Structure formats: C-alpha cells, structure tokens
Amino acid sequence: MKRRLLGRIRPERPKRTDIFISHGIVEEVRPIADILQKHRLSNHVVISDRHVYGLHGKNLVSRLKTFGLTVSVCLVPRGENSKSMAVYQELVNRILLHGIDKNSYLITLGGGMVNNLGGFLAATLYRGINLIHIPTSLMAQVDAAVDRKQAINHSLGKNLLGSLYSPVAILIDPKLLRTLPVRQLRNGIAESIKHALTQSASFFRFLVNNASSLRDIRFLEAVVKRTIRLKLSLMNRTNSSNSGEFIMQYGHCVGHALEHGSKYKLSHGEAIAIGMSVSAEVSLLKEFCNADLVEAHDSILSRYRLPTTIPNNMSVEDVLKIVAYDKGILCKTPRLTLLRRIGKVHESPQNSCWYVDWDVLENALRKRKKLRT
Ligand SMILES: [Zn+2]
C-alpha cells in the first residue's frame, strides 16, 4: 500500500538567546532583576553548588528578594557526579513541591555541571520554563553555558540524556573568574585552544604568546570574547551539513571516552586536550597534515600545562571500548574532525568529520601512550 502524506507539523523556530558580558553584572543584580520582573508573580529558582553559592549566590538571591521577587534556592554537591539521574530526580521533586509555573525562571549560577543540569531541568519541567545561565567558571563562560545543549550523564557515558533548549539569556561576568583556582582556568582554556586550532591561526598565536597571563582578568576577558565569537560563528552556520557542530566536537570523541574512563578524575579540558592530540596524530596518519601540526598541539597545550598523553592507569583498549559508546558514532565507526593545518579543518566530502578506521584510531592512541615518561 502507498503512503499518503496528509500534512506536516512544522518545527517551532528556536528561541533567540541574548549573551551579555560585563564586569560586576552579578554584584549589580539589577540587570537580572529586570529580566525576572516581567513575571514578578511567579516563583523563580536558582540552582548552584554550595561553594559558588557562598561566593556569589547569597548576595544575588537576597538582593533579588529586595526587588519583591520570590526566589528559592537548590544547591547540589560540586563535581560531575551531580549531573546524574538521581540528582535530577531529586531537584524535580523539590522544585515541583516548591511550586513553579510556565512563566517561572530557572537561573543556573555555577560551572558547566550546574549549567548543564539546570538547563536540562528547565528544558523538561512543564515541557520548558525560562532559563538564564550565569556561568562562573572559565569552562562555562567559553563553552558549557554558551549552548543550546542541556544534558545529564548516564552510567554508560557522558551527556547521554539531554535536549536542545535555548536559554533566554546568558550573563557573563569576567570578574567572577578572579576566585578560580588555576587548574580550572586551564580546564576552560582547553576549549578556547580547540577553537583556535580549528578556526583561527591568529587566536592560536595570541594564546601561545600570552600563556603567562592566565591569571590576568583582561586577558581572560579577551579570551572569553574571542572564543564566544568563534563558537557563535559555528553555531549560527546555516548550511545543512552540520559542519559547525562537528568542528565544535574536535578532540571530543576520544576526550569524552577519557573523561568517562577516568571516572571524571580528568577534567573535561584535560580530557579534550589529550583527545585533540590524538586527533592530530590521526590527521598525520591519514596524511592530511604534516608533523608541524602535531608539534603545534604539544606546544600550545604544554604551555597551559594541559596533558597530551593517555594517563598511565588507562589502556588503549579501555579507551577504544568507551569510544564505541560515544553518541557521535554512526554505524560503529568513530567520526573525528581532522585538521589540515592550524585554523583549518580538513573538510570531508559531506561535512567536517571523517569516518576513521578502528586500527588508525588505535595507532594514534598508541602514539599518545608511548610518549609518557
Ligand atoms: Zn567540550
């Protein structure tokens, strides 16, 4: 029997997200209160972790209340383990008991974990309530919060449960980066290095030349702005081949496997630093680039003291096994973004990613295992 098309339900246009950046926006509070006051009769929720809440949240919430707003607070333990089904479920119960409505705002105040978890809650509660991200770590300011991807982890892998959902606004305050430990700054800068390697040779040189300024807020602000602009140019690409998405995933196929395999002892930035080094080796094995590209990876990553080799307690076989569960894989063959040179992706015939044979990936992983001293 022939199928007859009766009609089509057209997809909704995704909502616009405004991204603001300014010093002291969280301390000032008014710009945030102005957004919430559009729905001043609704209950709003702030999600944060205890540490960040103590530093910035307490002041924010008590000041929001002086504007006559009703705000409740949900705090979660720090660390990637809170991006779990159990914590998600507990927060759903708490928020529903507290009472919200379709006009309520959920504000995430914290690093990438809080943004991702809170984003997934906002996307799913009542099929979607208003979401504002206030990222407080460098990783969140350059990457995790600047996204429509909201997700939690599953025991089989990272970000396996999630949705695409647009925040109403993302508010970035570079001043918040002052309180960050240096390991967290290095973690975030790995994503900036990713954008430099894949999109911009001049940004690559800027990062290489200023590695000693990692604690300088003006440098960090410049890094945040340049990274977000590069990321937006990929997110707002209008072609249908999804090439922007694949470029953003540079180093992430192996990176996610390493992060998950290390039980999150490797930070996301550390894991993708190794992942990018492996991708560079694959590019070299496939003769897409010359050895300079691999050296450039080692040079910039080591300047920021990011790892470039697989940790001693993980075997190549372990990594390959976990890669097989990565959600970026079709037909059980790993798909990797590969480079021709700094700032230039080697485009495949269809889009920006390549199907890579398991033995080639295994060879590249072994090269990044041997180097360890
Ligand atoms: Zn990432």
Coordinates of C-alpha atoms and ligand atoms in Angstrom, one line a residue:
M1 CA 0.0 0.0 0.0
K2 CA 1.2 3.5 -0.8
R3 CA 1.9 6.0 2.0
R4 CA -0.2 9.2 1.5
L5 CA 1.1 12.3 3.2
L6 CA -1.7 14.1 5.0
G7 CA 0.2 17.1 6.3
R8 CA 3.2 18.2 8.3
I9 CA 3.7 19.8 11.7
R10 CA 6.3 22.5 11.2
P11 CA 9.0 22.8 13.8
E12 CA 8.9 25.8 16.0
R13 CA 11.6 28.4 15.4
P14 CA 14.3 28.1 18.1
K15 CA 14.1 31.0 20.5
R16 CA 16.8 33.6 20.4
T17 CA 19.4 33.8 23.2
D18 CA 21.0 37.1 24.2
I19 CA 24.5 36.9 25.5
F20 CA 25.7 39.8 27.7
I21 CA 29.2 40.4 29.1
S22 CA 30.1 43.0 31.7
H23 CA 32.2 43.4 34.8
G24 CA 30.2 43.2 38.0
I25 CA 26.8 42.2 36.4
V26 CA 26.2 39.6 39.2
E27 CA 27.0 42.0 42.1
E28 CA 24.9 44.7 40.5
V29 CA 21.9 42.4 40.3
R30 CA 19.5 44.9 38.7
P31 CA 20.1 43.6 35.1
I32 CA 19.0 40.2 36.3
A33 CA 16.1 41.5 38.4
D34 CA 14.9 43.5 35.3
I35 CA 14.5 40.2 33.3
L36 CA 12.7 38.4 36.2
Q37 CA 10.3 41.3 36.8
K38 CA 8.5 40.6 33.6
H39 CA 7.0 37.7 35.6
R40 CA 7.1 39.1 39.2
L41 CA 4.2 37.0 40.4
S42 CA 5.9 33.7 39.6
N43 CA 8.3 31.7 41.8
H44 CA 11.8 31.5 40.4
V45 CA 14.6 29.1 41.2
V46 CA 18.3 29.5 41.5
I47 CA 20.4 26.3 41.1
S48 CA 24.0 26.4 42.3
D49 CA 26.6 24.5 44.2
R50 CA 27.4 25.3 47.9
H51 CA 30.8 26.8 47.1
V52 CA 29.7 29.1 44.3
Y53 CA 26.6 30.0 46.2
G54 CA 28.6 31.1 49.2
L55 CA 30.9 33.2 47.0
H56 CA 28.3 34.9 44.7
G57 CA 24.8 33.4 45.2
K58 CA 23.8 34.5 48.7
N59 CA 24.2 38.2 47.7
L60 CA 22.4 37.6 44.4
V61 CA 19.4 35.9 45.9
S62 CA 19.0 38.3 48.9
R63 CA 19.3 41.3 46.6
L64 CA 16.7 39.8 44.1
K65 CA 14.3 39.5 47.0
T66 CA 14.6 43.2 47.7
F67 CA 13.0 43.7 44.3
G68 CA 9.9 41.9 45.5
L69 CA 10.8 38.7 43.7
T70 CA 10.2 35.2 45.1
V71 CA 13.3 33.1 44.6
S72 CA 14.1 29.7 46.1
V73 CA 17.5 28.1 46.1
C74 CA 18.5 24.5 45.2
L75 CA 22.1 23.6 46.0
V76 CA 23.8 20.4 44.6
P77 CA 27.2 18.8 45.5
R78 CA 30.1 20.0 43.4
G79 CA 31.5 17.8 40.7
E80 CA 30.4 16.0 37.6
N81 CA 28.7 13.3 39.7
S82 CA 25.8 15.7 40.3
K83 CA 24.9 15.6 36.6
S84 CA 23.1 12.3 37.3
M85 CA 19.5 11.0 37.0
A86 CA 19.3 10.7 40.8
V87 CA 20.2 14.4 41.4
Y88 CA 17.9 15.4 38.5
Q89 CA 15.0 13.5 40.0
E90 CA 15.6 15.0 43.5
L91 CA 15.6 18.5 42.1
V92 CA 12.4 17.9 40.1
N93 CA 10.7 16.8 43.3
R94 CA 12.0 19.8 45.2
I95 CA 11.1 22.3 42.6
L96 CA 7.6 20.9 41.9
L97 CA 6.8 20.8 45.7
H98 CA 8.1 24.4 46.0
G99 CA 5.7 25.4 43.1
I100 CA 6.5 26.9 39.8
D101 CA 4.5 27.8 36.7
K102 CA 5.1 28.2 33.0
N103 CA 6.5 31.7 33.5
S104 CA 9.0 30.8 36.2
Y105 CA 12.7 31.4 35.6
L106 CA 15.4 28.9 36.4
I107 CA 18.7 30.5 36.9
T108 CA 21.9 28.4 36.9
L109 CA 24.7 30.0 38.8
G110 CA 27.8 27.9 38.6
G111 CA 30.2 26.0 36.3
G112 CA 29.4 23.7 33.4
M113 CA 27.9 21.0 35.6
V114 CA 25.4 23.4 37.1
N115 CA 24.6 24.9 33.7
N116 CA 24.0 21.5 32.1
L117 CA 22.0 20.0 34.9
G118 CA 19.9 23.2 35.4
G119 CA 19.5 23.6 31.6
F120 CA 18.1 20.0 31.4
L121 CA 15.7 20.7 34.3
A122 CA 14.5 23.9 32.7
A123 CA 14.0 22.1 29.3
T124 CA 11.9 19.4 30.9
L125 CA 9.9 21.0 33.7
Y126 CA 6.5 21.7 32.3
R127 CA 8.0 21.0 28.9
G128 CA 10.2 24.0 29.3
I129 CA 10.4 27.0 31.6
N130 CA 12.5 30.2 31.2
L131 CA 16.3 29.6 31.6
I132 CA 19.1 32.0 32.4
H133 CA 22.7 30.8 32.6
I134 CA 25.2 32.7 34.8
P135 CA 28.4 30.8 34.2
T136 CA 31.0 31.2 36.9
S137 CA 33.9 29.1 35.6
L138 CA 36.0 29.8 32.5
M139 CA 34.9 26.5 31.0
A140 CA 31.3 27.5 31.4
Q141 CA 31.8 31.1 30.1
V142 CA 33.6 30.0 26.9
D143 CA 31.7 26.8 26.3
A144 CA 29.2 24.9 28.5
A145 CA 26.8 27.7 29.1
V146 CA 27.0 29.2 25.6
D147 CA 25.0 26.4 24.1
R148 CA 21.5 25.0 23.4
K149 CA 22.7 21.6 24.6
Q150 CA 21.5 20.7 28.0
A151 CA 22.2 17.3 29.4
I152 CA 23.0 14.9 32.2
N153 CA 25.2 11.8 32.3
H154 CA 24.3 8.1 32.3
S155 CA 26.4 5.3 33.7
L156 CA 27.2 4.3 30.0
G157 CA 28.5 7.7 29.1
K158 CA 28.6 11.5 29.3
N159 CA 25.7 13.7 28.2
L160 CA 23.6 10.7 27.1
L161 CA 20.3 12.2 28.3
G162 CA 19.5 15.7 27.2
S163 CA 17.8 18.1 24.9
L164 CA 18.3 21.2 22.7
Y165 CA 16.9 24.1 24.6
S166 CA 17.6 27.8 24.3
P167 CA 18.3 29.9 27.4
V168 CA 16.5 33.3 27.4
A169 CA 19.8 35.0 28.3
I170 CA 23.4 34.1 29.2
L171 CA 25.0 36.7 31.6
I172 CA 28.8 36.6 31.7
D173 CA 30.8 38.4 34.4
P174 CA 34.6 38.1 33.9
K175 CA 35.0 39.4 37.5
L176 CA 33.8 36.0 38.8
L177 CA 36.9 34.4 37.3
R178 CA 39.1 36.0 39.9
T179 CA 38.3 33.4 42.5
L180 CA 39.0 30.4 40.3
P181 CA 41.9 28.0 41.0
V182 CA 44.4 27.8 38.2
R183 CA 43.5 24.2 37.3
Q184 CA 40.0 25.4 36.5
L185 CA 41.4 28.2 34.3
R186 CA 43.5 25.6 32.4
N187 CA 40.4 23.4 32.1
G188 CA 38.4 26.2 30.4
I189 CA 41.2 27.4 28.2
A190 CA 41.3 24.0 26.5
E191 CA 38.0 24.8 24.8
S192 CA 39.5 28.2 23.6
I193 CA 42.5 26.3 22.3
K194 CA 40.1 24.0 20.4
H195 CA 38.5 27.0 18.6
A196 CA 42.0 28.4 17.9
L197 CA 43.3 25.1 16.4
T198 CA 40.2 24.6 14.3
Q199 CA 39.2 28.1 13.3
S200 CA 41.8 30.8 13.8
A201 CA 45.6 30.9 13.4
S202 CA 45.7 34.5 14.8
F203 CA 43.9 33.4 18.0
F204 CA 46.3 30.4 18.2
R205 CA 49.3 32.9 18.2
F206 CA 47.5 35.1 20.7
L207 CA 47.1 32.2 23.1
V208 CA 50.6 30.9 22.6
N209 CA 52.1 34.4 23.2
N210 CA 50.1 35.2 26.3
A211 CA 50.2 31.9 28.3
S212 CA 51.9 33.6 31.2
S213 CA 48.8 35.9 31.6
L214 CA 46.5 33.2 32.7
R215 CA 45.5 35.0 35.9
D216 CA 45.1 38.4 34.2
I217 CA 41.4 39.3 34.1
R218 CA 41.8 41.5 31.0
F219 CA 43.5 38.5 29.1
L220 CA 40.7 36.2 30.3
E221 CA 38.0 38.6 29.2
A222 CA 39.6 38.8 25.7
V223 CA 39.8 35.0 25.6
V224 CA 36.1 34.7 26.6
K225 CA 35.0 37.2 23.9
R226 CA 37.1 35.7 21.1
T227 CA 36.1 32.2 21.9
I228 CA 32.4 33.0 22.1
R229 CA 32.5 34.8 18.8
L230 CA 34.2 31.8 17.1
K231 CA 31.7 29.5 18.7
L232 CA 28.8 31.6 17.6
S233 CA 30.1 31.6 14.0
L234 CA 29.9 27.8 14.1
M235 CA 26.5 27.6 15.9
N236 CA 24.9 30.1 13.6
R237 CA 26.0 28.5 10.3
T238 CA 23.0 28.0 8.1
N239 CA 24.2 25.1 6.0
S240 CA 22.5 21.7 6.5
S241 CA 25.7 19.6 6.7
N242 CA 26.1 20.2 10.4
S243 CA 29.7 21.1 9.8
G244 CA 29.8 23.7 12.7
E245 CA 28.7 21.0 15.2
F246 CA 31.5 18.6 14.1
I247 CA 34.1 21.4 14.4
M248 CA 32.9 22.1 17.9
Q249 CA 33.4 18.4 18.7
Y250 CA 37.1 18.5 17.8
G251 CA 39.0 16.2 20.2
H252 CA 35.8 15.3 22.0
C253 CA 35.2 11.8 20.7
V254 CA 38.3 10.5 22.4
G255 CA 38.1 13.2 25.1
H256 CA 34.7 12.1 26.3
A257 CA 35.9 8.5 26.5
L258 CA 38.9 9.5 28.5
E259 CA 36.9 11.7 30.8
H260 CA 34.4 8.9 31.4
G261 CA 37.0 6.2 31.7
S262 CA 38.9 8.2 34.3
K263 CA 35.7 8.4 36.3
Y264 CA 35.9 12.2 35.8
K265 CA 39.3 12.5 37.6
L266 CA 40.4 14.0 34.3
S267 CA 38.7 17.4 33.9
H268 CA 36.8 17.9 30.6
G269 CA 39.5 20.3 29.4
E270 CA 42.3 17.9 30.3
A271 CA 40.5 15.0 28.5
I272 CA 39.9 17.0 25.3
A273 CA 43.5 18.2 25.4
I274 CA 44.5 14.6 25.1
G275 CA 41.7 14.0 22.6
M276 CA 42.9 16.8 20.4
S277 CA 46.5 15.4 20.5
V278 CA 45.1 12.1 19.4
S279 CA 43.1 13.7 16.6
A280 CA 46.3 15.5 15.4
E281 CA 48.0 12.1 15.3
V282 CA 45.1 10.7 13.2
S283 CA 45.4 13.7 10.8
L284 CA 49.1 12.9 10.4
L285 CA 48.5 9.1 10.0
K286 CA 46.0 9.9 7.2
E287 CA 48.5 12.3 5.7
F288 CA 46.1 15.3 5.9
C289 CA 48.8 17.4 7.6
N290 CA 52.5 17.4 8.3
A291 CA 54.2 16.8 11.7
D292 CA 54.2 20.6 12.5
L293 CA 50.5 20.3 13.3
V294 CA 51.2 17.6 16.0
E295 CA 54.0 19.7 17.4
A296 CA 51.8 22.8 17.5
H297 CA 49.3 20.9 19.6
D298 CA 52.0 19.8 22.0
S299 CA 53.5 23.3 22.1
I300 CA 50.2 25.2 23.0
L301 CA 48.8 22.5 25.3
S302 CA 52.1 22.2 27.3
R303 CA 52.2 26.0 27.7
Y304 CA 49.0 25.8 29.6
R305 CA 50.1 22.6 31.3
L306 CA 47.4 20.5 29.8
P307 CA 48.1 16.8 29.3
T308 CA 48.8 15.4 25.8
T309 CA 49.2 11.7 26.6
I310 CA 46.8 9.0 27.9
P311 CA 47.1 8.5 31.7
N312 CA 49.1 5.5 33.0
N313 CA 46.1 3.9 34.6
M314 CA 44.1 3.7 31.3
S315 CA 44.9 1.3 28.5
V316 CA 44.4 1.9 24.8
E317 CA 41.8 -1.0 24.8
D318 CA 39.9 0.7 27.6
V319 CA 39.6 3.9 25.6
L320 CA 38.6 2.2 22.4
K321 CA 35.8 0.3 24.3
I322 CA 34.3 3.5 25.7
V323 CA 34.7 5.3 22.3
A324 CA 32.3 2.7 21.0
Y325 CA 29.5 4.1 23.2
D326 CA 30.1 7.8 22.2
K327 CA 26.9 9.3 20.9
G328 CA 28.8 10.8 18.0
I329 CA 29.3 7.4 16.4
L330 CA 27.2 6.1 13.5
C331 CA 27.5 2.5 12.2
K332 CA 30.0 1.8 14.9
T333 CA 32.8 3.7 13.2
P334 CA 34.4 6.6 15.0
R335 CA 33.8 10.0 13.4
L336 CA 36.5 12.6 14.0
T337 CA 37.1 16.1 13.0
L338 CA 40.6 16.4 11.5
L339 CA 42.8 19.3 10.6
R340 CA 44.9 20.3 7.6
R341 CA 46.8 23.0 9.5
I342 CA 46.3 25.4 12.4
G343 CA 42.9 27.2 11.9
K344 CA 41.9 24.9 9.0
V345 CA 39.7 21.9 9.2
H346 CA 40.2 19.2 6.6
E347 CA 36.7 19.1 5.1
S348 CA 35.4 15.7 4.2
P349 CA 33.1 15.4 1.1
Q350 CA 29.9 15.5 3.2
N351 CA 30.8 17.7 6.1
S352 CA 33.6 18.4 8.6
C353 CA 34.1 14.9 10.0
W354 CA 35.7 11.8 8.8
Y355 CA 35.0 8.1 9.5
V356 CA 38.2 6.7 10.9
D357 CA 39.1 3.0 10.9
W358 CA 39.5 1.5 14.3
D359 CA 43.1 0.5 13.6
V360 CA 44.0 4.0 12.6
L361 CA 42.5 5.3 15.8
E362 CA 44.2 2.6 17.8
N363 CA 47.6 3.5 16.2
A364 CA 47.1 7.2 17.1
L365 CA 46.2 6.3 20.7
R366 CA 49.3 4.1 21.0
K367 CA 51.4 7.0 19.8
R368 CA 49.9 9.1 22.6
K369 CA 50.5 6.3 25.1
K370 CA 54.2 5.7 24.3
L371 CA 55.3 9.3 24.9
R372 CA 54.5 9.1 28.6
T373 CA 57.7 9.2 30.7
Ligands
ZN1 ZN 33.8 20.5 25.4

